[in-house]
Coordinates of N, CA, C and O in Angstrom, one line a residue:
X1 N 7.1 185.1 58.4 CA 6.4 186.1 59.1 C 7.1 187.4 59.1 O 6.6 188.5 59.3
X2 N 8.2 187.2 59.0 CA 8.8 188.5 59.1 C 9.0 189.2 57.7 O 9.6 190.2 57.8
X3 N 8.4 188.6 56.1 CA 8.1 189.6 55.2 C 7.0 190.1 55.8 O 7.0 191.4 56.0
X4 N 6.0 189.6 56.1 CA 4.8 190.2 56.3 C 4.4 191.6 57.8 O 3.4 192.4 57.9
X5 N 5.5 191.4 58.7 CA 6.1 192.7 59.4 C 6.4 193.7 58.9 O 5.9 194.8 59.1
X6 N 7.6 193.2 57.9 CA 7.9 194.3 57.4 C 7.0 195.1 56.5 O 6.8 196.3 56.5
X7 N 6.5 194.3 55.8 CA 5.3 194.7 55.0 C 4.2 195.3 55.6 O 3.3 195.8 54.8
X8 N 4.2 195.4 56.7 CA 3.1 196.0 58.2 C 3.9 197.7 58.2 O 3.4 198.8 57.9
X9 N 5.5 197.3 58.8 CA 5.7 198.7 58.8 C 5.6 199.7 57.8 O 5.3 200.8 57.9
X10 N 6.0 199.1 56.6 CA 6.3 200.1 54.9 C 4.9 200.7 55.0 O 4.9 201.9 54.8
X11 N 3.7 200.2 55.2 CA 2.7 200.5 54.7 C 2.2 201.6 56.2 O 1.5 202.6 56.2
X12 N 2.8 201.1 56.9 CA 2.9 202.4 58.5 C 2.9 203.6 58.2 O 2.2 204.6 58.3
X13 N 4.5 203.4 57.6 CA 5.0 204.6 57.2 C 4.3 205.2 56.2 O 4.1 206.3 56.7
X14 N 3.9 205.3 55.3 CA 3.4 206.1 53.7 C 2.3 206.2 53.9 O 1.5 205.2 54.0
X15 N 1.9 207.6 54.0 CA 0.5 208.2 53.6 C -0.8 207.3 53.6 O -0.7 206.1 53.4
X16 N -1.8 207.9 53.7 CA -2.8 206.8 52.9 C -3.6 207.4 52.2 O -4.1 208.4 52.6
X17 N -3.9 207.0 51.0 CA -4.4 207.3 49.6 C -5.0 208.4 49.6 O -4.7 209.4 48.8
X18 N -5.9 208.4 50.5 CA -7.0 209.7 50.8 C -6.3 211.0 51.4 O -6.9 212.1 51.2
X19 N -5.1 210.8 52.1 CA -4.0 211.9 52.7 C -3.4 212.7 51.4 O -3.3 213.9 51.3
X20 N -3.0 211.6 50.3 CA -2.5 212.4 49.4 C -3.7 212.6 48.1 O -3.0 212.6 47.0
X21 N -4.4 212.7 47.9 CA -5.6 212.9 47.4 C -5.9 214.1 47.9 O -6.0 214.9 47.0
X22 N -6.3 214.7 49.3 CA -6.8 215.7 50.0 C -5.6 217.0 49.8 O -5.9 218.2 49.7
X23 N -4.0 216.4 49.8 CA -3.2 217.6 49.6 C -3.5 218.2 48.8 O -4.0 217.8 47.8
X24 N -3.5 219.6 48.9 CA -3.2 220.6 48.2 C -2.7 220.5 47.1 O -3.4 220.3 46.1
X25 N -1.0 220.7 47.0 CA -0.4 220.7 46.5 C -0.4 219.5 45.3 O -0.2 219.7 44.1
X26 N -0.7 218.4 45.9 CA -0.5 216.9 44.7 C -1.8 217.1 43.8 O -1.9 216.4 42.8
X27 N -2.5 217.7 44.2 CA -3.9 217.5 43.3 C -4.0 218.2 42.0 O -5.1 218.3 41.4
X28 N -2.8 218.5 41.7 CA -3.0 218.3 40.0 C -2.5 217.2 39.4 O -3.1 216.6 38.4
X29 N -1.5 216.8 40.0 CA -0.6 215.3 39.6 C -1.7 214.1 39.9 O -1.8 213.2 39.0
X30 N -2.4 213.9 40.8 CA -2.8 213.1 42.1 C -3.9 211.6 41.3 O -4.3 210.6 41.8
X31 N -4.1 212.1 39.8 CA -4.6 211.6 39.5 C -3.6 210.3 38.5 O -3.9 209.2 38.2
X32 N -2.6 211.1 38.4 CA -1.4 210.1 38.1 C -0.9 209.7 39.0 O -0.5 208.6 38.9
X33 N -0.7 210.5 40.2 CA -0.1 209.7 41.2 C -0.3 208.5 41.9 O 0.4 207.7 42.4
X34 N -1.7 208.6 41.8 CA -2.2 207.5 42.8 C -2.7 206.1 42.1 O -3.4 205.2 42.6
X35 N -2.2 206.3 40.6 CA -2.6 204.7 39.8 C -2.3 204.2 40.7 O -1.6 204.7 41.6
X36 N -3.0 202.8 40.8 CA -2.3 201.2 41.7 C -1.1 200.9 41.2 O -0.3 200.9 42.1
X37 N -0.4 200.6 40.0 CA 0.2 200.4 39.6 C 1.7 201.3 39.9 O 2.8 201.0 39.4
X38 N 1.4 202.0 40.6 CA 2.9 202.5 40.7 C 2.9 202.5 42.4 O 3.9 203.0 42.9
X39 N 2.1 202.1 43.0 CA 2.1 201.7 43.9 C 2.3 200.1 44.4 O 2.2 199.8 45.6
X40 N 2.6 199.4 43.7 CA 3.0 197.9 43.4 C 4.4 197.7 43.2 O 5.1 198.4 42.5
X41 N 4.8 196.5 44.1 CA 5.9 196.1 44.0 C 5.8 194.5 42.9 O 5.3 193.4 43.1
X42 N 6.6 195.1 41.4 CA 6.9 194.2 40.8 C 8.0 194.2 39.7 O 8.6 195.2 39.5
X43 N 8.3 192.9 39.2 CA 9.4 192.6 38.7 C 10.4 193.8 38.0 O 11.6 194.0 38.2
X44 N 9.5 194.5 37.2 CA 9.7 196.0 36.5 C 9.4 196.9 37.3 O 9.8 197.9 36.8
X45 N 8.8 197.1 38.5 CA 8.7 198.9 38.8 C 10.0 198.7 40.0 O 10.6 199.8 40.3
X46 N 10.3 197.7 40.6 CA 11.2 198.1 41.9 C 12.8 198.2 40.9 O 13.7 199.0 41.3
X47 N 13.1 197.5 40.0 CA 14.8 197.8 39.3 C 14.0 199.5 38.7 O 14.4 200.4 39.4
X48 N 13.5 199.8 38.2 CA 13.4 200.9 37.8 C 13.1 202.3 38.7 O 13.3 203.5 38.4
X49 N 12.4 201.6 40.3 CA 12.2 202.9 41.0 C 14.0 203.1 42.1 O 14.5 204.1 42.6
X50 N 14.5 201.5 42.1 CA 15.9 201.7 42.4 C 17.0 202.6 41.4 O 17.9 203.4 41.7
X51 N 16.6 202.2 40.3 CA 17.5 203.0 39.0 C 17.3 204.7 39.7 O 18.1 205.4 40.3
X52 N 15.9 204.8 39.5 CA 15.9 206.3 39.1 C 16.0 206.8 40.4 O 16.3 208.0 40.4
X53 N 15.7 206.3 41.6 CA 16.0 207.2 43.2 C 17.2 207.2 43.2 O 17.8 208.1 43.9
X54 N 18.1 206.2 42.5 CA 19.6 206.6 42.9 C 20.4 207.6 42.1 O 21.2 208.4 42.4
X55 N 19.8 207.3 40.7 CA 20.1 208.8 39.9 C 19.9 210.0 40.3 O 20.8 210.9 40.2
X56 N 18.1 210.6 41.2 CA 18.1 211.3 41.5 C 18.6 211.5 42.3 O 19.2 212.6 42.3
X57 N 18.7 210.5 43.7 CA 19.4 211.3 44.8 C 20.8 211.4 45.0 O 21.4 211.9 46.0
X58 N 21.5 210.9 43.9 CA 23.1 211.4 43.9 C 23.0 212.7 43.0 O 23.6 213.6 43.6
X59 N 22.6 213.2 41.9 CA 22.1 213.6 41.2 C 21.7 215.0 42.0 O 22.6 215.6 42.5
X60 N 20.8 215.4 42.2 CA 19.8 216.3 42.8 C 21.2 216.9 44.1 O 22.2 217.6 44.0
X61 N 20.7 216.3 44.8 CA 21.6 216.2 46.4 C 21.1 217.7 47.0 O 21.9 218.5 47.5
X62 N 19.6 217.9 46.8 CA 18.8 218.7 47.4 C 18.2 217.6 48.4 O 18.1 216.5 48.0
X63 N 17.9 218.0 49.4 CA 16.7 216.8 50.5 C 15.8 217.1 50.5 O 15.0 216.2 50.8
X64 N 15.2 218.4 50.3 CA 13.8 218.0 50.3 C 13.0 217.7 48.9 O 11.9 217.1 48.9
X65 N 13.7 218.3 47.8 CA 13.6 217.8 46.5 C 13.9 216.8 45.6 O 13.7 216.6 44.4
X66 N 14.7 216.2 46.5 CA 14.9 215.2 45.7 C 14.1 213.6 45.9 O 14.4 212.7 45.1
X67 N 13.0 213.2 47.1 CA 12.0 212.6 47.3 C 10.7 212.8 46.1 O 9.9 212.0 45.7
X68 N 10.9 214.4 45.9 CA 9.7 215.0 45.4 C 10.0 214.5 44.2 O 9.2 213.6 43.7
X69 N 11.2 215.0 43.5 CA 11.9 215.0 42.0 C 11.4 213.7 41.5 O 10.6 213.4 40.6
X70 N 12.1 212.9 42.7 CA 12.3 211.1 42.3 C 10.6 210.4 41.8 O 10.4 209.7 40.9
X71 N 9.7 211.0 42.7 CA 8.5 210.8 42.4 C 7.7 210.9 41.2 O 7.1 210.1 40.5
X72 N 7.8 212.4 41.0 CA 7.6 212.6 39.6 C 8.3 212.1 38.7 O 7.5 211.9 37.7
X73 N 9.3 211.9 38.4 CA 10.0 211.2 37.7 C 9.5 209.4 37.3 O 9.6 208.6 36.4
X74 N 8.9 209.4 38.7 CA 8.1 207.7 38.7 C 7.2 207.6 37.7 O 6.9 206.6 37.0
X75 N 6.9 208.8 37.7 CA 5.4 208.7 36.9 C 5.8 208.0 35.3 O 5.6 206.8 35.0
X76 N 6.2 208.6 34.7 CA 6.4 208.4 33.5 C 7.0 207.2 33.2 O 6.6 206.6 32.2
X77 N 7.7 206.7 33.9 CA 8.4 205.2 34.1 C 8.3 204.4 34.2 O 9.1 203.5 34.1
X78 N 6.5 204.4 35.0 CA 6.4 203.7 35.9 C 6.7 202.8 36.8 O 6.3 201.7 37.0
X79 N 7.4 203.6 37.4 CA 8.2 202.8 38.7 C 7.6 202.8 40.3 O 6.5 203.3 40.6
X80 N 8.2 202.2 41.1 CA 7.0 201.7 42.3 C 7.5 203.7 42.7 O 8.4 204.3 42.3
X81 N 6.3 204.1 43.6 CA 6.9 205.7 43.7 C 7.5 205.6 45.0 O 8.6 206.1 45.2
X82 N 6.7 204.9 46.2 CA 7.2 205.0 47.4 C 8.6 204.9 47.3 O 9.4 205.7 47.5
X83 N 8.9 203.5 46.7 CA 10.6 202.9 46.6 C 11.3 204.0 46.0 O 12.5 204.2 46.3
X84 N 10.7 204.8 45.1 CA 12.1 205.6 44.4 C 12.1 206.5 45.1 O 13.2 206.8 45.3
X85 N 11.2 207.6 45.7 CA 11.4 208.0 46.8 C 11.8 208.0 48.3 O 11.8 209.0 49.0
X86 N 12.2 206.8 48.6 CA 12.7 205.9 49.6 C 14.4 206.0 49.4 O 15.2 206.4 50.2
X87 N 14.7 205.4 48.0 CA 16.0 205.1 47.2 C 16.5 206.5 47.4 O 17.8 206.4 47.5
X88 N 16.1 207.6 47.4 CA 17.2 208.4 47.2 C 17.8 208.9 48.7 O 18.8 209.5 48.8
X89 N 17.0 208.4 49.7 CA 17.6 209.0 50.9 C 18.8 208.0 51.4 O 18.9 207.9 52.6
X90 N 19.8 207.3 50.3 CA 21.2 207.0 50.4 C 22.3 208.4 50.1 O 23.4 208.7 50.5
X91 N 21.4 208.9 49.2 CA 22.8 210.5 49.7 C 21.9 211.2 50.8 O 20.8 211.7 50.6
X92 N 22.5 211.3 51.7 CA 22.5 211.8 53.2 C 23.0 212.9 53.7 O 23.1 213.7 52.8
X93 N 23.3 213.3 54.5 CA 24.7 214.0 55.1 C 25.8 213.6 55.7 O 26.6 214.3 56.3
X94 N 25.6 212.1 55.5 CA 26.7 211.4 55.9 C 27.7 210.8 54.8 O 28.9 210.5 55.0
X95 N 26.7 210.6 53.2 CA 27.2 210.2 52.4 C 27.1 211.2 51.6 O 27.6 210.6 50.6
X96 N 26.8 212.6 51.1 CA 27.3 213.8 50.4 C 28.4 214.3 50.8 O 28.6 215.5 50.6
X97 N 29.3 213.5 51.3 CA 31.3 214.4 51.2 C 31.7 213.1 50.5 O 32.6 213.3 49.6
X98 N 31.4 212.0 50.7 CA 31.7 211.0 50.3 C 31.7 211.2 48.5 O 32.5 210.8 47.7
X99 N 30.5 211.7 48.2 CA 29.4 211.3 46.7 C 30.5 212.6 46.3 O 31.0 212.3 45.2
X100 N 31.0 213.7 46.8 CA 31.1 214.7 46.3 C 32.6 214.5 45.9 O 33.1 215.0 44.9
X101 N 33.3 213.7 46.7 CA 34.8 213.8 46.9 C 34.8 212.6 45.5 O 35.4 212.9 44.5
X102 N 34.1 211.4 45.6 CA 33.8 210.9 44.3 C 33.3 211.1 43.0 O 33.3 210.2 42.1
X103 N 32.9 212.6 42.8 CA 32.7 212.9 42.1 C 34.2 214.0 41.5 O 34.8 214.1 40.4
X104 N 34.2 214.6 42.6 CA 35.4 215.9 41.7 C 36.8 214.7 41.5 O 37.7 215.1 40.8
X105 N 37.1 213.6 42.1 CA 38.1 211.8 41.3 C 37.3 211.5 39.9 O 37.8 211.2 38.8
X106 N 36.2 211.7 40.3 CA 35.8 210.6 38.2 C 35.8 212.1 37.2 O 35.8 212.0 36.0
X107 N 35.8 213.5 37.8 CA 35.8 214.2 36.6 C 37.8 214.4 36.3 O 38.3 214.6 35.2
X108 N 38.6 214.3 37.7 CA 40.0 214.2 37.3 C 40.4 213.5 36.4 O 40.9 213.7 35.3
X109 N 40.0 212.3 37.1 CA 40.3 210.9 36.4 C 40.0 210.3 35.3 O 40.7 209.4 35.0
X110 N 38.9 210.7 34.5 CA 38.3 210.0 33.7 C 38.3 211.4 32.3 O 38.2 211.1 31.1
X111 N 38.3 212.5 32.8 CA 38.4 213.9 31.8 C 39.9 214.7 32.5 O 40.4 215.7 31.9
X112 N 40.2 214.3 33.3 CA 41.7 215.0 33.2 C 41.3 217.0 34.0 O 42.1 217.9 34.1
X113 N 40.1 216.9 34.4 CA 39.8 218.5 34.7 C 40.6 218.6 36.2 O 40.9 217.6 36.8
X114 N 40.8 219.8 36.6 CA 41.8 220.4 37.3 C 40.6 220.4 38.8 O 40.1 221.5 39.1
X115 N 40.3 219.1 39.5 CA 39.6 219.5 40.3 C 40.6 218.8 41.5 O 41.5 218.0 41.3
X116 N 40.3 219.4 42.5 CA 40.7 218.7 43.9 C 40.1 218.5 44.9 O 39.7 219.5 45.6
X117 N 39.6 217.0 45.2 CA 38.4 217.0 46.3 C 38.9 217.3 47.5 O 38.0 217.6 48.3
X118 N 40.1 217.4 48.0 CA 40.4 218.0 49.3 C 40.1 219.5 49.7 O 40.1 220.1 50.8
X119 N 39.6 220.2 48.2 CA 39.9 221.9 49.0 C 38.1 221.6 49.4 O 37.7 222.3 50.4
X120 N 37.4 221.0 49.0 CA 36.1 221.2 49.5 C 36.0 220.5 51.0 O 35.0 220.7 51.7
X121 N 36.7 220.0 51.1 CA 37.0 219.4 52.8 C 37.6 220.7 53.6 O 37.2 221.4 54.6
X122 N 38.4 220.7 53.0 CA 39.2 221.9 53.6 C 38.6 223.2 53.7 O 38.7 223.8 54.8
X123 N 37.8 223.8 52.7 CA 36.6 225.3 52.8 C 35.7 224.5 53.8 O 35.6 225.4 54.7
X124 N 34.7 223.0 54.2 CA 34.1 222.8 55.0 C 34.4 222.9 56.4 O 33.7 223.4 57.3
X125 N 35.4 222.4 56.5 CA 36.0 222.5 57.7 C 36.4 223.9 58.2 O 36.3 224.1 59.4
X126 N 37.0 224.8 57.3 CA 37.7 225.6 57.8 C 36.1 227.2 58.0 O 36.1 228.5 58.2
X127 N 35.1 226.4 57.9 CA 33.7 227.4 57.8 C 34.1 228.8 56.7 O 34.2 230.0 56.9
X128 N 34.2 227.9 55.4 CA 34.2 229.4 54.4 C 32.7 229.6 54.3 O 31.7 228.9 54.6
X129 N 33.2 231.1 53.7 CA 32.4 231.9 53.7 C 31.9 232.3 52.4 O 32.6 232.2 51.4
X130 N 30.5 232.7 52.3 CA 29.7 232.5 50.7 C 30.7 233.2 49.9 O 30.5 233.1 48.7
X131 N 31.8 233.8 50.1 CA 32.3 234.6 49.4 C 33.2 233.8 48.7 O 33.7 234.2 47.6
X132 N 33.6 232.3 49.5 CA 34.5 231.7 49.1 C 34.2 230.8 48.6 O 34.9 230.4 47.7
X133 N 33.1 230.1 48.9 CA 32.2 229.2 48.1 C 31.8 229.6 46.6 O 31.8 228.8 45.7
X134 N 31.6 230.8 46.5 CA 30.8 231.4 44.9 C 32.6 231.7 44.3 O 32.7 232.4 43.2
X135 N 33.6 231.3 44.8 CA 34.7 232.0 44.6 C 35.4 230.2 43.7 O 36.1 230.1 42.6
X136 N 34.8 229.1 44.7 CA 34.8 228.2 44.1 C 34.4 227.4 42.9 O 34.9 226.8 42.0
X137 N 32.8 228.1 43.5 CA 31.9 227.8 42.0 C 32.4 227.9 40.8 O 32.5 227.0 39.9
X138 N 32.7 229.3 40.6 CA 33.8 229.7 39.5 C 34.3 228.9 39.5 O 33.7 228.3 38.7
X139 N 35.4 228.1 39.8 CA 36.2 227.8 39.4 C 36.3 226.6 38.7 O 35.3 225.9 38.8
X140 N 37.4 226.0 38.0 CA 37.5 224.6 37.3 C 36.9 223.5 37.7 O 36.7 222.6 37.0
X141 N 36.5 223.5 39.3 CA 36.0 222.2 40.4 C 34.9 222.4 40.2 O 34.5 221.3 40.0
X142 N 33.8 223.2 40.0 CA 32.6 223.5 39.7 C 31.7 222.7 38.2 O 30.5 222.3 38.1
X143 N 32.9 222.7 37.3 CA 32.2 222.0 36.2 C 32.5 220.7 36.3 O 32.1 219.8 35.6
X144 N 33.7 220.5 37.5 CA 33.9 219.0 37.5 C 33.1 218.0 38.2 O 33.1 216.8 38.0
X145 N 32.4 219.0 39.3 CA 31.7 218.0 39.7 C 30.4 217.8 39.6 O 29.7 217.0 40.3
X146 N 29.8 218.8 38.3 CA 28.8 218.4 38.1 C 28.7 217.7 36.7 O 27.6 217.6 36.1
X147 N 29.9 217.1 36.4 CA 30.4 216.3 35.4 C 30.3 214.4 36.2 O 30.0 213.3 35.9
X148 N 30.8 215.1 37.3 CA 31.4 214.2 37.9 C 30.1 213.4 38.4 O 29.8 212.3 38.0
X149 N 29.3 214.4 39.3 CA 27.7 213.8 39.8 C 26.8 213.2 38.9 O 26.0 212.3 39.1
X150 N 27.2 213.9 37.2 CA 26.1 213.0 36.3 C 26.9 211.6 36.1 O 26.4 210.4 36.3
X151 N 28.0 211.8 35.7 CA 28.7 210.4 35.8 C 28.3 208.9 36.9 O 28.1 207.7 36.7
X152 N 28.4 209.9 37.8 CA 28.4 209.2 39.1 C 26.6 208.5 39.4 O 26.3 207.3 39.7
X153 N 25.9 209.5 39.3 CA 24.0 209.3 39.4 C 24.4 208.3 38.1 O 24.7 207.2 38.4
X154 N 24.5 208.5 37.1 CA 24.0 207.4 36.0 C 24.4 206.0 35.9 O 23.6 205.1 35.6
X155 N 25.7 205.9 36.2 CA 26.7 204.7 36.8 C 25.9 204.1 37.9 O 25.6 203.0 38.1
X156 N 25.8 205.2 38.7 CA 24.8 203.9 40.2 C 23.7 203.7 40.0 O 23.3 202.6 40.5
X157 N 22.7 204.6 39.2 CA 21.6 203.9 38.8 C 21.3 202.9 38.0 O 20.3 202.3 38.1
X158 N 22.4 202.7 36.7 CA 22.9 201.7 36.0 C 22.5 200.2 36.7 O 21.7 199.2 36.6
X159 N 24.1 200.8 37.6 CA 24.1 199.4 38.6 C 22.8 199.0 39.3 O 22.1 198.0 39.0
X160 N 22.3 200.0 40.2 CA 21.0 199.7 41.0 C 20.5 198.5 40.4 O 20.4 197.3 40.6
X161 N 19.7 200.0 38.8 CA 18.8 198.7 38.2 C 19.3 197.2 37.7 O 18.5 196.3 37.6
X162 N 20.1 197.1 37.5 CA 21.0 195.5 37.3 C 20.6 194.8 38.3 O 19.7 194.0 38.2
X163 N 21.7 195.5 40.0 CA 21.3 194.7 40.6 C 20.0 194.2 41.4 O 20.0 193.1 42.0
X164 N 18.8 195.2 41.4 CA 17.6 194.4 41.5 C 17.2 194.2 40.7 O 16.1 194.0 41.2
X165 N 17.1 194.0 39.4 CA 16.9 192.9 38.7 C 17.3 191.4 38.3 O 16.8 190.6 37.5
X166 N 18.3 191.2 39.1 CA 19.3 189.7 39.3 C 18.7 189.8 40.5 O 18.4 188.7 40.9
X167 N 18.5 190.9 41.4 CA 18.2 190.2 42.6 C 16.6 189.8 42.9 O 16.2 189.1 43.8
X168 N 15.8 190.5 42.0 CA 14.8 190.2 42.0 C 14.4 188.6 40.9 O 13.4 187.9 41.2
X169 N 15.0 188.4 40.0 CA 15.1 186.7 39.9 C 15.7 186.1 40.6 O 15.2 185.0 40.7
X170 N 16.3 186.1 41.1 CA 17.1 185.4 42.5 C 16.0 185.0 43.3 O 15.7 183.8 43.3
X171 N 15.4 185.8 43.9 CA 14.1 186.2 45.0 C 12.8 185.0 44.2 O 12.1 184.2 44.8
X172 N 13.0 185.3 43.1 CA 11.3 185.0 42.8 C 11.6 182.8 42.2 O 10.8 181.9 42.0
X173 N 12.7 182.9 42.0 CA 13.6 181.6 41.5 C 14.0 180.6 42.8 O 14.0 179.3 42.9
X174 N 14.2 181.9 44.0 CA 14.3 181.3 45.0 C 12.7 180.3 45.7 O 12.6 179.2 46.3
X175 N 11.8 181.1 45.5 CA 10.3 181.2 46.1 C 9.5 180.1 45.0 O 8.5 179.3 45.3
X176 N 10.0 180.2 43.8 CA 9.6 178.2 42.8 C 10.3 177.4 43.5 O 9.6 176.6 44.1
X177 N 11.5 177.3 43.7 CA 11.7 175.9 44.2 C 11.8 175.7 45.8 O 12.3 174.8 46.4
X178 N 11.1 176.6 46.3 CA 10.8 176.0 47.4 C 9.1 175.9 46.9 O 8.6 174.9 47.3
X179 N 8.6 176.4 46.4 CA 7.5 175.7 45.8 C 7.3 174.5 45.7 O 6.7 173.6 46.4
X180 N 8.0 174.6 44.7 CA 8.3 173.0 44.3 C 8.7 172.0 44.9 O 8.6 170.9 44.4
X181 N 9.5 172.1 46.3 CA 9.9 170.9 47.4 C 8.9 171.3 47.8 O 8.6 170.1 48.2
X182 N 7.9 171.9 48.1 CA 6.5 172.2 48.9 C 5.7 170.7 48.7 O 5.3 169.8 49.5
X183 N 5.6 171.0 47.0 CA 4.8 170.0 46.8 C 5.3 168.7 46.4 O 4.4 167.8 46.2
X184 N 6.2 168.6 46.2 CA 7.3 167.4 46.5 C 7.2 166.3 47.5 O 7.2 165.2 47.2
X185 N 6.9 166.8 49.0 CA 7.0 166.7 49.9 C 5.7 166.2 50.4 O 5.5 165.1 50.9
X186 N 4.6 167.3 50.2 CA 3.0 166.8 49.8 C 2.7 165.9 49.2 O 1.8 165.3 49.7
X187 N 3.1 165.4 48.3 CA 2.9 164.4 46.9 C 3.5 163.2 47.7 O 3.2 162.1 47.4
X188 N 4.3 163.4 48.5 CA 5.6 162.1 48.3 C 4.4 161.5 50.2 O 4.7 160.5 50.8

C-alpha cells in the first residue's frame, strides 16, 4: 500500500495534462511533450531520465533551467520527463559548494590545472565583489571547473544510469519471485 501512496502523491504533485497543454509557453513543444510514453515509468526511460537529470543538474547548476533543460533533453531520449526533471534538484544550494569544490579536485587531479577549491570558499564567505568574481573567472580556476563539472555531470550520470538499471532488475526480479511463492503457495 505504500507504493500505491506514493504513487498518489507523485501524481499530486505534476501538473495535469490539460495545465501543460493550455501553457503558453510549452505549446510549441507540447505536442512532444505530452506523448504517454515519456510519461511512463519503465525499465528504459527511468535509468535514462536518472542519467540525464544528473548530468544536467550538475552540469547546468542554473535552478530554474535546469528542470526545464533536463526536460527537453527527455524528449529525444525518451526518458520518463517528470523523473529527469525531478533528478536534477540533487544539485541544490546545499550541494553546489560541495559539486563545485569537487569539481575544481578532478580538474587538479586528473589534468594537473592550477585550480584551488578553497579560494571559492573563501571569495564566498568573505562576500566578494563582481569585481572579484569576473577577476576569478579569468583565471586558471575558471577552465577548471568547467572541465571539472563536465567530468563530474558525465561520471554521475554514468553511474546514475547503471545504478537504476541493476536497481531496476533487482526490483522487477525481486516482484517474479514473490510471484512465484504467490503461486506456490496457491497451488500447494
Amino acid at each position: 500500500m505504500a507504493k500505491t501512496w506514493l504513487a498518489d502523491r507523485i501524481r499530486a504533485m505534476l501538473p495535469a495534462r490539460e495545465e501543460l497543454e493550455a501553457n503558453r509557453m510549452l505549446r510549441p513543444v507540447a505536442h512532444l511533450l505530452l506523448r504517454p510514453a515519456l510519461w511512463r515509468f519503465t525499465r528504459r526511460s527511468v535509468p535514462r531520465a536518472i542519467g540525464i537529470g544528473l548530468l544536467v543538474g550538475i552540469f547546468v547548476m542554473i535552478p530554474v533551467v535546469q528542470p526545464l533543460s533536463a526536460a527537453m533533453l527527455a524528449i529525444p531520449f525518451r526518458a520518463n520527463v517528470p523523473l529527469t526533471a525531478g533528478t536534477t534538484l540533487l544539485s541544490n544550494p546545499v550541494t553546489t559548494p560541495l559539486i563545485v569544490i569537487a569539481s575544481l579536485w578532478i580538474a587538479s587531479a586528473l589534468f594537473g590545472m592550477e585550480t584551488d577549491p578553497g579560494s571559492v570558499m573563501r571569495m564566498i564567505h568573505a562576500g566578494a565583489s563582481f569585481a572579484e568574481w569576473k577577476h576569478w573567472l579569468l583565471s586558471a580556476a575558471a577552465p577548471g571547473l568547467l572541465i571539472g563539472l563536465t567530468v563530474l555531470a558525465i561520471g554521475t550520470g554514468v553511474v546514475g544510469y547503471v545504478l537504476a538499471t541493476v536497481g531496476w532488475r533487482i526490483w522487477i526480479g525481486h516482484k517474479w519471485h514473490a510471484r512465484g511463492r504467490e503461486r506456490a503457495l496457491r497451488g500447494a
